[in-house]
Coordinates of C-alpha atoms in Angstrom, one line a residue:
M1 CA 113.9 95.9 38.0
P2 CA 115.0 92.6 39.7
E3 CA 114.8 92.7 43.5
H4 CA 118.0 93.6 45.3
T5 CA 118.9 94.6 48.9
E6 CA 119.5 98.2 49.8
R7 CA 121.2 99.1 53.0
G8 CA 122.0 102.4 54.6
L9 CA 125.5 103.9 55.2
V10 CA 127.0 103.6 58.7
P11 CA 128.4 105.9 60.0
A12 CA 126.0 108.5 58.5
A13 CA 127.6 110.8 56.0
A14 CA 127.9 114.6 56.7
L15 CA 126.1 115.3 53.4
D16 CA 123.9 112.6 51.9
E17 CA 122.0 113.4 48.7
T18 CA 121.4 109.9 47.5
G19 CA 118.3 108.2 46.4
A20 CA 117.2 104.9 44.8
A21 CA 119.9 102.6 43.6
I22 CA 121.0 102.4 39.9
R23 CA 123.0 99.8 38.1
I24 CA 126.8 100.3 37.9
G25 CA 127.9 96.8 36.9
T26 CA 126.8 93.6 35.4
G27 CA 127.8 89.9 35.4
G28 CA 128.8 90.0 39.0
R29 CA 131.8 92.2 38.3
L30 CA 133.1 95.7 38.6
T31 CA 136.0 97.5 36.9
L32 CA 138.1 99.8 39.0
S33 CA 140.6 102.5 38.0
G34 CA 142.7 105.1 39.7
A35 CA 143.1 103.5 43.2
V36 CA 146.5 103.0 44.7
P37 CA 147.4 99.3 45.0
D38 CA 146.6 98.8 48.7
A39 CA 143.2 100.4 48.3
A40 CA 142.5 98.5 45.0
D41 CA 143.4 95.2 46.7
W42 CA 141.2 95.9 49.7
F43 CA 138.2 97.0 47.6
A44 CA 138.5 93.9 45.5
W45 CA 138.8 91.7 48.7
A46 CA 135.8 93.4 50.4
A47 CA 133.6 93.4 47.3
G48 CA 134.3 89.7 46.9
R49 CA 133.9 88.8 50.5
L50 CA 130.8 90.9 51.1
H51 CA 129.0 90.6 47.8
G52 CA 130.6 87.8 45.8
L53 CA 131.9 90.3 43.2
R54 CA 134.9 90.2 40.9
V55 CA 136.8 93.5 40.7
E56 CA 139.1 94.0 37.8
P57 CA 141.6 96.9 37.7
V58 CA 141.6 98.7 34.4
H59 CA 143.1 101.9 32.9
G60 CA 140.7 104.5 31.6
E61 CA 136.9 104.4 32.0
A62 CA 135.7 102.1 34.7
D63 CA 132.6 101.3 36.7
V64 CA 134.3 102.7 39.8
A65 CA 136.9 105.4 39.3
V66 CA 139.1 107.0 42.0
R67 CA 140.5 110.5 41.7
T68 CA 143.0 111.6 44.2
G69 CA 144.6 115.1 44.4
A70 CA 141.3 116.9 44.5
D71 CA 141.4 120.4 45.9
L72 CA 140.2 120.6 49.6
S73 CA 137.7 123.3 48.5
E74 CA 135.6 120.4 47.1
F75 CA 135.0 119.3 50.7
A76 CA 134.6 122.7 52.3
S77 CA 131.0 121.8 53.3
V78 CA 132.5 119.2 55.8
A79 CA 134.5 120.6 58.7
P80 CA 138.0 119.2 59.2
A81 CA 138.4 116.6 61.9
T82 CA 139.4 117.5 65.4
G83 CA 141.2 115.6 68.1
V84 CA 144.6 113.9 68.4
D85 CA 146.0 112.3 65.3
P86 CA 147.2 108.8 66.1
R87 CA 148.7 107.9 62.8
P88 CA 152.4 107.2 62.1
E89 CA 152.2 109.9 59.4
P90 CA 149.7 112.4 60.7
G91 CA 147.8 115.0 58.7
A92 CA 146.2 113.0 55.9
D93 CA 142.7 114.4 55.1
E94 CA 140.0 111.7 55.2
R95 CA 137.3 113.8 53.6
H96 CA 136.0 112.5 50.3
R97 CA 133.2 112.7 47.8
L98 CA 131.3 109.8 46.3
E99 CA 129.1 110.4 43.3
V100 CA 127.0 107.7 41.6
A101 CA 125.5 108.8 38.3
Q102 CA 125.1 107.6 34.7
G103 CA 126.0 104.0 35.5
R104 CA 129.3 104.6 37.3
A105 CA 130.8 105.6 40.7
L106 CA 133.4 108.3 41.2
V107 CA 135.4 108.7 44.4
S108 CA 137.2 112.0 44.8
S109 CA 139.7 112.8 47.6
A110 CA 142.8 114.8 48.4
G111 CA 144.8 111.6 49.0
A112 CA 144.9 107.9 49.4
E113 CA 143.3 107.7 52.9
G114 CA 140.2 109.8 51.8
A115 CA 139.9 107.6 48.8
F116 CA 140.0 104.5 51.0
R117 CA 137.1 105.9 53.1
G118 CA 135.1 106.7 50.0
L119 CA 135.5 103.2 48.7
T120 CA 134.4 101.9 52.1
S121 CA 131.2 103.9 51.8
L122 CA 130.6 102.4 48.3
V123 CA 131.3 98.8 49.3
Q124 CA 128.9 99.1 52.2
T125 CA 126.0 100.2 50.1
L126 CA 126.6 98.0 47.1
S127 CA 124.0 95.3 46.4
V128 CA 123.8 92.5 43.8
D129 CA 120.6 91.0 42.3
A130 CA 120.0 87.4 41.3
D131 CA 121.1 88.2 37.7
G132 CA 124.5 89.5 38.8
N133 CA 123.7 93.2 38.3
V134 CA 125.5 95.5 40.7
W135 CA 123.6 98.4 42.3
A136 CA 124.5 101.5 44.2
P137 CA 122.5 104.5 45.5
E138 CA 122.4 107.3 42.9
G139 CA 123.5 110.8 44.0
V140 CA 126.3 112.4 46.0
L141 CA 127.9 111.8 49.4
V142 CA 130.4 114.3 50.9
D143 CA 131.9 113.1 54.1
G144 CA 134.7 113.3 56.6
P145 CA 135.3 112.4 60.3
R146 CA 134.3 114.2 63.4
Y147 CA 137.4 113.0 65.3
T148 CA 140.8 111.9 64.1
W149 CA 141.0 109.1 66.8
R150 CA 138.3 106.4 66.4
S151 CA 139.2 103.2 68.1
L152 CA 138.5 99.9 69.6
S153 CA 140.3 98.4 72.6
L154 CA 140.5 94.6 72.3
D155 CA 141.3 92.5 75.4
V156 CA 143.4 89.5 74.1
V157 CA 144.5 88.5 77.6
R158 CA 141.4 87.2 79.4
H159 CA 140.7 85.4 76.1
Y160 CA 143.4 84.9 73.6
F161 CA 142.4 85.6 70.0
T162 CA 144.5 84.1 67.2
P163 CA 146.2 86.4 64.6
D164 CA 143.5 85.4 62.1
E165 CA 140.7 86.3 64.5
V166 CA 142.4 89.7 65.2
R167 CA 142.6 90.3 61.5
R168 CA 138.8 89.7 61.2
V169 CA 138.3 92.4 63.9
I170 CA 140.5 94.8 61.9
D171 CA 138.4 94.1 58.8
L172 CA 135.2 94.9 60.7
M173 CA 136.8 98.1 62.0
A174 CA 137.8 99.2 58.5
L175 CA 134.2 98.7 57.3
Y176 CA 133.0 101.2 59.9
K177 CA 135.9 103.7 59.5
F178 CA 137.7 103.1 62.7
N179 CA 141.4 103.9 62.6
V180 CA 143.0 102.7 65.8
L181 CA 143.2 99.2 67.3
H182 CA 144.3 99.3 70.9
L183 CA 145.5 95.9 71.9
H184 CA 145.4 95.1 75.7
L185 CA 148.3 92.7 75.6
T186 CA 149.2 92.2 79.3
D187 CA 147.3 91.6 82.5
S188 CA 147.2 89.4 85.6
E189 CA 145.9 86.5 83.5
G190 CA 148.6 86.5 80.7
W191 CA 151.2 88.2 78.5
R192 CA 150.5 88.1 74.8
L193 CA 153.5 89.6 73.1
E194 CA 156.7 87.6 72.8
S195 CA 159.4 89.0 75.2
R196 CA 163.0 88.4 74.5
A197 CA 164.3 90.1 77.6
W198 CA 161.9 88.2 79.9
P199 CA 161.0 85.0 78.0
E200 CA 159.0 83.3 80.8
L201 CA 156.3 85.9 80.4
T202 CA 155.2 84.0 77.3
R203 CA 155.6 80.5 78.7
P204 CA 153.1 78.0 77.3
G205 CA 149.8 77.5 79.2
P206 CA 149.1 74.5 81.4
D207 CA 147.9 72.5 78.4
G208 CA 151.1 73.3 76.5
V209 CA 149.3 75.5 73.9
R210 CA 151.1 78.8 72.8
E211 CA 148.8 81.7 73.4
Y212 CA 150.9 84.7 72.5
Y213 CA 152.0 86.6 69.4
T214 CA 155.5 86.1 68.1
R215 CA 157.2 89.2 67.0
E216 CA 156.7 88.1 63.4
E217 CA 153.0 87.5 64.0
F218 CA 152.5 90.8 65.6
A219 CA 154.3 92.6 62.8
G220 CA 151.9 90.9 60.4
L221 CA 148.9 92.2 62.4
V222 CA 150.4 95.7 62.3
A223 CA 151.0 95.5 58.5
H224 CA 147.4 94.2 57.9
A225 CA 146.0 97.0 60.0
A226 CA 148.1 99.6 58.1
R227 CA 146.7 98.4 54.8
C228 CA 143.2 99.1 56.3
H229 CA 144.4 102.6 57.5
V230 CA 144.2 101.3 61.1
T231 CA 147.1 102.1 63.5
V232 CA 147.9 99.6 66.3
V233 CA 148.5 101.0 69.8
P234 CA 149.9 98.3 72.0
E235 CA 149.3 98.4 75.8
V236 CA 151.7 97.2 78.5
D237 CA 149.7 97.6 81.7
L238 CA 151.9 98.9 84.6
P239 CA 152.3 99.0 87.6
G240 CA 149.2 97.0 88.5
H241 CA 147.6 94.1 86.7
T242 CA 150.9 92.2 86.8
R243 CA 150.2 89.0 88.7
W244 CA 151.2 86.9 85.6
A245 CA 154.6 88.7 85.5
F246 CA 155.2 88.1 89.2
D247 CA 154.3 84.4 88.9
A248 CA 156.9 84.1 86.2
Y249 CA 159.5 86.3 88.0
P250 CA 158.9 86.5 91.8
E251 CA 162.1 88.5 92.0
L252 CA 160.2 91.5 90.7
A253 CA 159.2 92.2 94.3
G254 CA 162.7 93.2 95.1
G255 CA 162.2 92.7 98.8
V256 CA 159.1 94.9 99.0
E257 CA 156.5 93.9 101.5
Y258 CA 152.9 93.9 100.0
P259 CA 149.7 94.5 102.0
H260 CA 148.2 91.2 100.8
P261 CA 149.5 88.2 98.9
R262 CA 147.0 88.8 96.1
L263 CA 148.0 92.5 95.7
R264 CA 151.3 92.7 93.8
Y265 CA 152.4 95.6 91.7
L266 CA 155.7 97.0 90.4
H267 CA 157.1 99.1 93.2
P268 CA 159.5 102.0 92.5
D269 CA 161.9 100.8 95.2
S270 CA 162.4 97.5 93.5
E271 CA 165.4 97.5 91.1
P272 CA 164.2 94.4 89.2
A273 CA 160.8 96.1 88.8
R274 CA 162.4 99.2 87.3
R275 CA 164.6 97.2 85.0
F276 CA 161.6 95.1 84.0
A277 CA 159.6 98.2 83.1
G278 CA 162.4 99.6 80.9
D279 CA 162.8 96.3 79.1
V280 CA 159.1 95.6 78.3
I281 CA 158.4 99.2 77.4
A282 CA 161.3 99.1 74.9
E283 CA 159.9 95.9 73.4
F284 CA 156.4 97.2 73.0
A285 CA 157.7 100.5 71.5
E286 CA 159.6 98.5 69.0
A287 CA 156.7 96.3 68.0
A288 CA 154.4 99.0 66.5
P289 CA 155.5 102.1 64.4
G290 CA 152.7 104.4 65.6
P291 CA 153.5 107.4 67.7
F292 CA 151.7 106.2 70.8
L293 CA 152.3 103.5 73.5
H294 CA 149.7 102.7 76.1
L295 CA 151.3 102.4 79.6
G296 CA 148.2 101.3 81.4
G297 CA 148.2 102.7 84.9
D298 CA 144.7 101.6 86.0
E299 CA 143.4 100.2 89.2
P300 CA 146.6 100.5 91.4
F301 CA 144.8 98.7 94.2
G302 CA 146.7 98.7 97.5
M303 CA 149.5 100.8 96.2
G304 CA 150.5 103.9 98.2
H305 CA 149.8 107.2 96.4
E306 CA 153.5 108.4 96.4
D307 CA 154.7 105.0 95.2
Y308 CA 152.1 105.1 92.4
V309 CA 153.1 108.6 91.4
E310 CA 156.8 107.7 91.3
F311 CA 156.3 104.6 89.2
V312 CA 153.9 106.2 86.6
R313 CA 156.4 109.0 86.2
L314 CA 159.1 106.5 85.7
A315 CA 157.0 104.6 83.1
H316 CA 156.2 107.9 81.3
R317 CA 159.8 108.8 81.1
L318 CA 160.7 105.4 79.7
V319 CA 158.0 105.7 77.0
R320 CA 159.3 109.1 76.0
E321 CA 162.9 107.8 75.9
E322 CA 161.6 105.3 73.3
G323 CA 160.4 108.2 71.2
K324 CA 156.7 107.5 71.9
R325 CA 153.9 109.6 73.3
A326 CA 152.0 108.0 76.2
V327 CA 148.4 107.0 76.6
G328 CA 147.3 106.2 80.2
W329 CA 144.1 105.2 81.8
Q330 CA 142.4 108.0 83.7
E331 CA 144.1 107.1 87.1
T332 CA 147.4 108.2 85.6
A333 CA 146.2 111.8 85.9
R334 CA 147.0 111.5 89.6
A335 CA 150.7 111.2 88.9
G336 CA 150.8 114.5 87.0
A337 CA 153.1 113.0 84.4
L338 CA 151.1 113.3 81.2
G339 CA 151.5 116.4 79.1
A340 CA 149.7 118.0 76.2
D341 CA 151.4 115.6 73.8
D342 CA 150.0 112.6 75.6
V343 CA 146.5 111.2 76.0
L344 CA 144.4 110.4 79.1
Q345 CA 141.8 107.6 78.6
Y346 CA 138.6 108.4 80.5
W347 CA 136.7 105.2 81.5
I348 CA 135.0 105.4 84.9
G349 CA 131.6 106.8 83.8
A350 CA 128.5 107.4 85.8
P351 CA 126.3 105.6 86.8
D352 CA 128.8 102.7 87.4
E353 CA 130.3 103.9 90.6
F354 CA 132.1 101.3 92.7
D355 CA 129.8 99.8 95.4
P356 CA 132.1 98.3 98.0
E357 CA 129.2 97.1 100.3
A358 CA 127.6 95.2 97.4
I359 CA 130.9 93.6 96.5
K360 CA 131.7 92.6 100.1
R361 CA 128.5 90.6 100.2
T362 CA 129.9 88.4 97.3
V363 CA 133.5 87.8 98.6
P364 CA 135.0 86.2 101.7
E365 CA 135.7 88.5 104.6
E366 CA 139.4 88.2 104.2
F367 CA 139.1 90.2 101.0
H368 CA 137.1 93.1 102.5
P369 CA 140.2 95.2 103.1
L370 CA 141.1 94.8 99.5
V371 CA 137.6 95.9 98.5
E372 CA 138.0 99.1 100.6
Q373 CA 141.4 99.8 99.0
A374 CA 139.8 99.4 95.5
A375 CA 136.9 101.6 96.6
E376 CA 139.2 104.5 97.4
T377 CA 140.6 104.6 93.8
F378 CA 137.1 104.8 92.4
R379 CA 136.0 107.4 95.0
I380 CA 138.6 109.9 93.8
S381 CA 138.1 109.2 90.1
P382 CA 135.8 112.2 89.4
G383 CA 138.9 114.4 89.9
D384 CA 141.0 112.6 87.2
V385 CA 139.7 114.3 84.0
P386 CA 139.6 117.8 85.6
A387 CA 143.2 117.3 86.7
A388 CA 144.2 116.3 83.1
T389 CA 142.2 119.1 81.5
E390 CA 143.9 121.7 83.8
K391 CA 147.3 120.5 82.4
G392 CA 146.0 120.6 78.8
V393 CA 146.1 116.8 78.4
P394 CA 143.6 115.6 75.6
V395 CA 141.1 113.0 76.7
L396 CA 140.1 109.8 74.9
L397 CA 136.5 109.1 75.7
S398 CA 135.8 105.5 76.8
P399 CA 133.1 105.9 79.5
N400 CA 132.2 102.4 80.6
S401 CA 128.6 103.4 80.9
R402 CA 128.3 103.5 77.1
L403 CA 131.5 102.3 75.5
Y404 CA 132.3 99.1 77.4
L405 CA 130.8 96.5 75.0
D406 CA 131.2 93.7 77.5
R407 CA 128.1 95.1 79.2
P408 CA 125.1 92.7 79.3
Y409 CA 122.2 93.4 76.9
A410 CA 118.8 94.4 78.4
D411 CA 117.0 93.7 75.1
G412 CA 115.2 90.4 74.6
C413 CA 116.5 88.1 71.9
A414 CA 114.7 87.7 68.5
D415 CA 116.4 84.3 68.3
P416 CA 115.5 82.3 71.4
A417 CA 118.7 80.2 70.9
Q418 CA 120.7 83.3 71.9
E419 CA 119.1 83.7 75.4
G420 CA 121.8 81.5 76.9
D421 CA 124.5 83.8 75.4
R422 CA 122.7 86.8 76.7
G423 CA 122.5 85.4 80.2
R424 CA 126.2 84.5 80.5
L425 CA 128.0 87.2 78.4
G426 CA 128.9 90.6 79.8
L427 CA 130.4 91.5 83.1
P428 CA 127.7 90.8 85.8
A429 CA 128.7 93.9 87.8
Y430 CA 127.4 96.1 85.0
P431 CA 123.7 96.8 84.9
P432 CA 122.3 95.7 81.5
I433 CA 121.3 98.3 78.9
T434 CA 119.6 98.1 75.6
V435 CA 121.3 98.7 72.3
E436 CA 119.3 101.9 72.0
E437 CA 120.6 103.1 75.4
S438 CA 124.1 102.3 74.4
F439 CA 123.6 104.7 71.4
A440 CA 122.1 107.5 73.6
W441 CA 125.1 109.7 74.3
D442 CA 127.2 112.4 72.7
P443 CA 131.0 112.8 72.9
A444 CA 131.0 116.5 73.4
E445 CA 128.4 116.3 76.2
A446 CA 130.3 113.5 77.9
A447 CA 133.5 115.6 77.8
R448 CA 131.7 118.6 79.3
E449 CA 130.2 116.5 82.0
A450 CA 133.7 115.0 82.9
A451 CA 135.3 118.5 83.0
P452 CA 134.4 121.8 81.3
G453 CA 137.1 122.7 78.8
T454 CA 138.2 119.2 78.1
V455 CA 139.9 118.7 74.7
V456 CA 138.5 115.5 73.1
A457 CA 141.3 113.3 71.6
G458 CA 138.7 110.9 70.2
V459 CA 136.4 108.1 71.0
E460 CA 137.3 104.5 71.9
A461 CA 135.0 101.5 72.6
A462 CA 136.4 98.6 74.7
V463 CA 135.5 95.0 75.0
W464 CA 136.9 92.9 77.8
G465 CA 137.2 89.2 77.9
E466 CA 136.2 88.0 81.4
T467 CA 133.1 86.2 80.1
V468 CA 134.3 85.4 76.6
T469 CA 135.0 81.8 75.6
G470 CA 135.4 82.0 71.8
F471 CA 135.1 84.3 68.8
G472 CA 131.4 83.8 68.6
D473 CA 131.1 85.4 72.0
L474 CA 133.1 88.4 70.8
A475 CA 130.8 88.8 67.8
F476 CA 127.8 88.7 70.2
L477 CA 129.2 91.5 72.3
L478 CA 130.5 93.7 69.5
L479 CA 127.5 93.7 67.2
P480 CA 125.2 95.5 66.7
R481 CA 126.7 98.1 69.1
L482 CA 130.1 98.7 67.5
P483 CA 128.7 100.5 64.4
G484 CA 126.9 102.9 66.8
V485 CA 130.2 103.8 68.4
A486 CA 131.6 104.4 64.9
E487 CA 128.8 106.8 64.2
K488 CA 129.5 108.8 67.4
A489 CA 133.2 109.0 66.5
W490 CA 132.8 109.7 62.8
T491 CA 129.5 111.5 62.0
Q492 CA 129.7 115.3 62.5
Q493 CA 126.0 115.9 63.1
R494 CA 124.0 114.2 65.8
T495 CA 121.9 111.4 64.5
G496 CA 118.9 109.7 66.2
W497 CA 118.4 106.1 67.1
A498 CA 115.5 105.4 64.7
D499 CA 117.5 106.7 61.8
H500 CA 120.7 104.8 62.8
R501 CA 118.7 101.5 63.3
A502 CA 117.1 101.9 59.9
R503 CA 120.4 102.4 58.2
L504 CA 121.7 99.2 59.9
N505 CA 119.1 97.1 58.2
G506 CA 120.9 94.8 55.8
H507 CA 124.2 95.0 57.6
E508 CA 123.8 91.6 59.2
S509 CA 124.8 89.9 56.0
L510 CA 128.0 91.9 56.0
W511 CA 128.8 90.8 59.5
E512 CA 128.2 87.2 58.6
A513 CA 130.3 87.4 55.5
L514 CA 133.2 88.7 57.7
G515 CA 132.8 85.8 60.1
F516 CA 130.7 87.4 62.9
A517 CA 127.7 85.1 62.5
N518 CA 126.8 85.1 66.2
H519 CA 126.0 88.8 66.3
F520 CA 123.3 89.6 68.8
R521 CA 119.8 89.7 67.3
P522 CA 117.6 92.0 69.6
A523 CA 113.9 91.4 69.7
T524 CA 113.1 95.0 68.8

């Protein structure tokens, strides 16, 4: 048999009874039958991009056949997913069966979304030899997700990524069965979604370059994501992280006196600030058809507690008036506004407690009072998840200790040329950890540690752009860690690092085919 590359499946399947690969196609081509048009188009694109294959739709017998409408009893060995369903049309069952036997592959599912996930498993594990023969592991996979919410938060503010670059990220997410892209679109450094009500928010930068998404471009991203069964959740971060908005519209202060010129936030006593919140929340709600809108709410540095509570409750009410359910960073639990239909995002994970004395040593003395104000918000953070859990609010797990992918790598580099990237990428305040250490956690355990009885909405990784200068930097921070996050969110049984690392062998070529050539290459 000519030599060909075999790679493991990531995330790991619930039931995997596959063995050595067998041939399912020849001449660098596969025939496909039974898939709905979007899934057929995606499979053809992915097989072509990842493996150089031609996929030809046919009627009747095919190398790859898709059968939807299967009875759910066929997947009874896999438990239904738990968590909060983030999709515009909730309830679709993602469980599926992939059988490779007698020279063909058969994907069975209850509906289109399960079939899409089964085709994803197949396209990951395909290989092509030098003669154009197409191979897939013989046997049976039965699979389905652990959680219904599996997501990545992408910061497009600190570094702007073009629509084409965001589409590349969506393609990578689809390959690893993520189903939510949380776009962090506003912050003190910029505003990335075109605003009709407040047009100066998306003014050109100092060099005259446009670095925001028009409404049409954003709609294109939402549509591309939907074809990959990924739901876009946009975030408008309020009431803090708004320096860019204040620079564009100083009148947002509304006569409010702030404790320091560098501390500005939307105050509930400011009529322009309240009007601004209503306008931008309406614009963001209109931009994406999913059921959720992220209202931010993190790091309200310098803001009085009662003022913060009042503003978060206002923002929550505005989100609900737009027909959306709210997601808020964990600090929003302090406002008591979120309910059982909303989601709290837990992010302040041990051992990364805020160290004010260390930070004071790195900043001028005039900023020390600001550091103390920031320290207070972190000091009380252990009470956030318990407060939400007591109210029955589901919790999206994003502990920065494991799931913030802008954390420096502790591993050495197999490629010495990457040592410079390793030294400059990742937030310096975070202690570096190895890729293995980033894998060493379990969602259920993390939820219990945050608060007994917590209902897990799902799992979300986050990558922030303070140190990012281009798409290659993003590739370096995301990979190889993002597939590990996918495994925690999707795979129902607990898997070990050695097994996960072994299944990742051969995935580097997939990343490079998708445009992530600068993925980190750890020494071990």
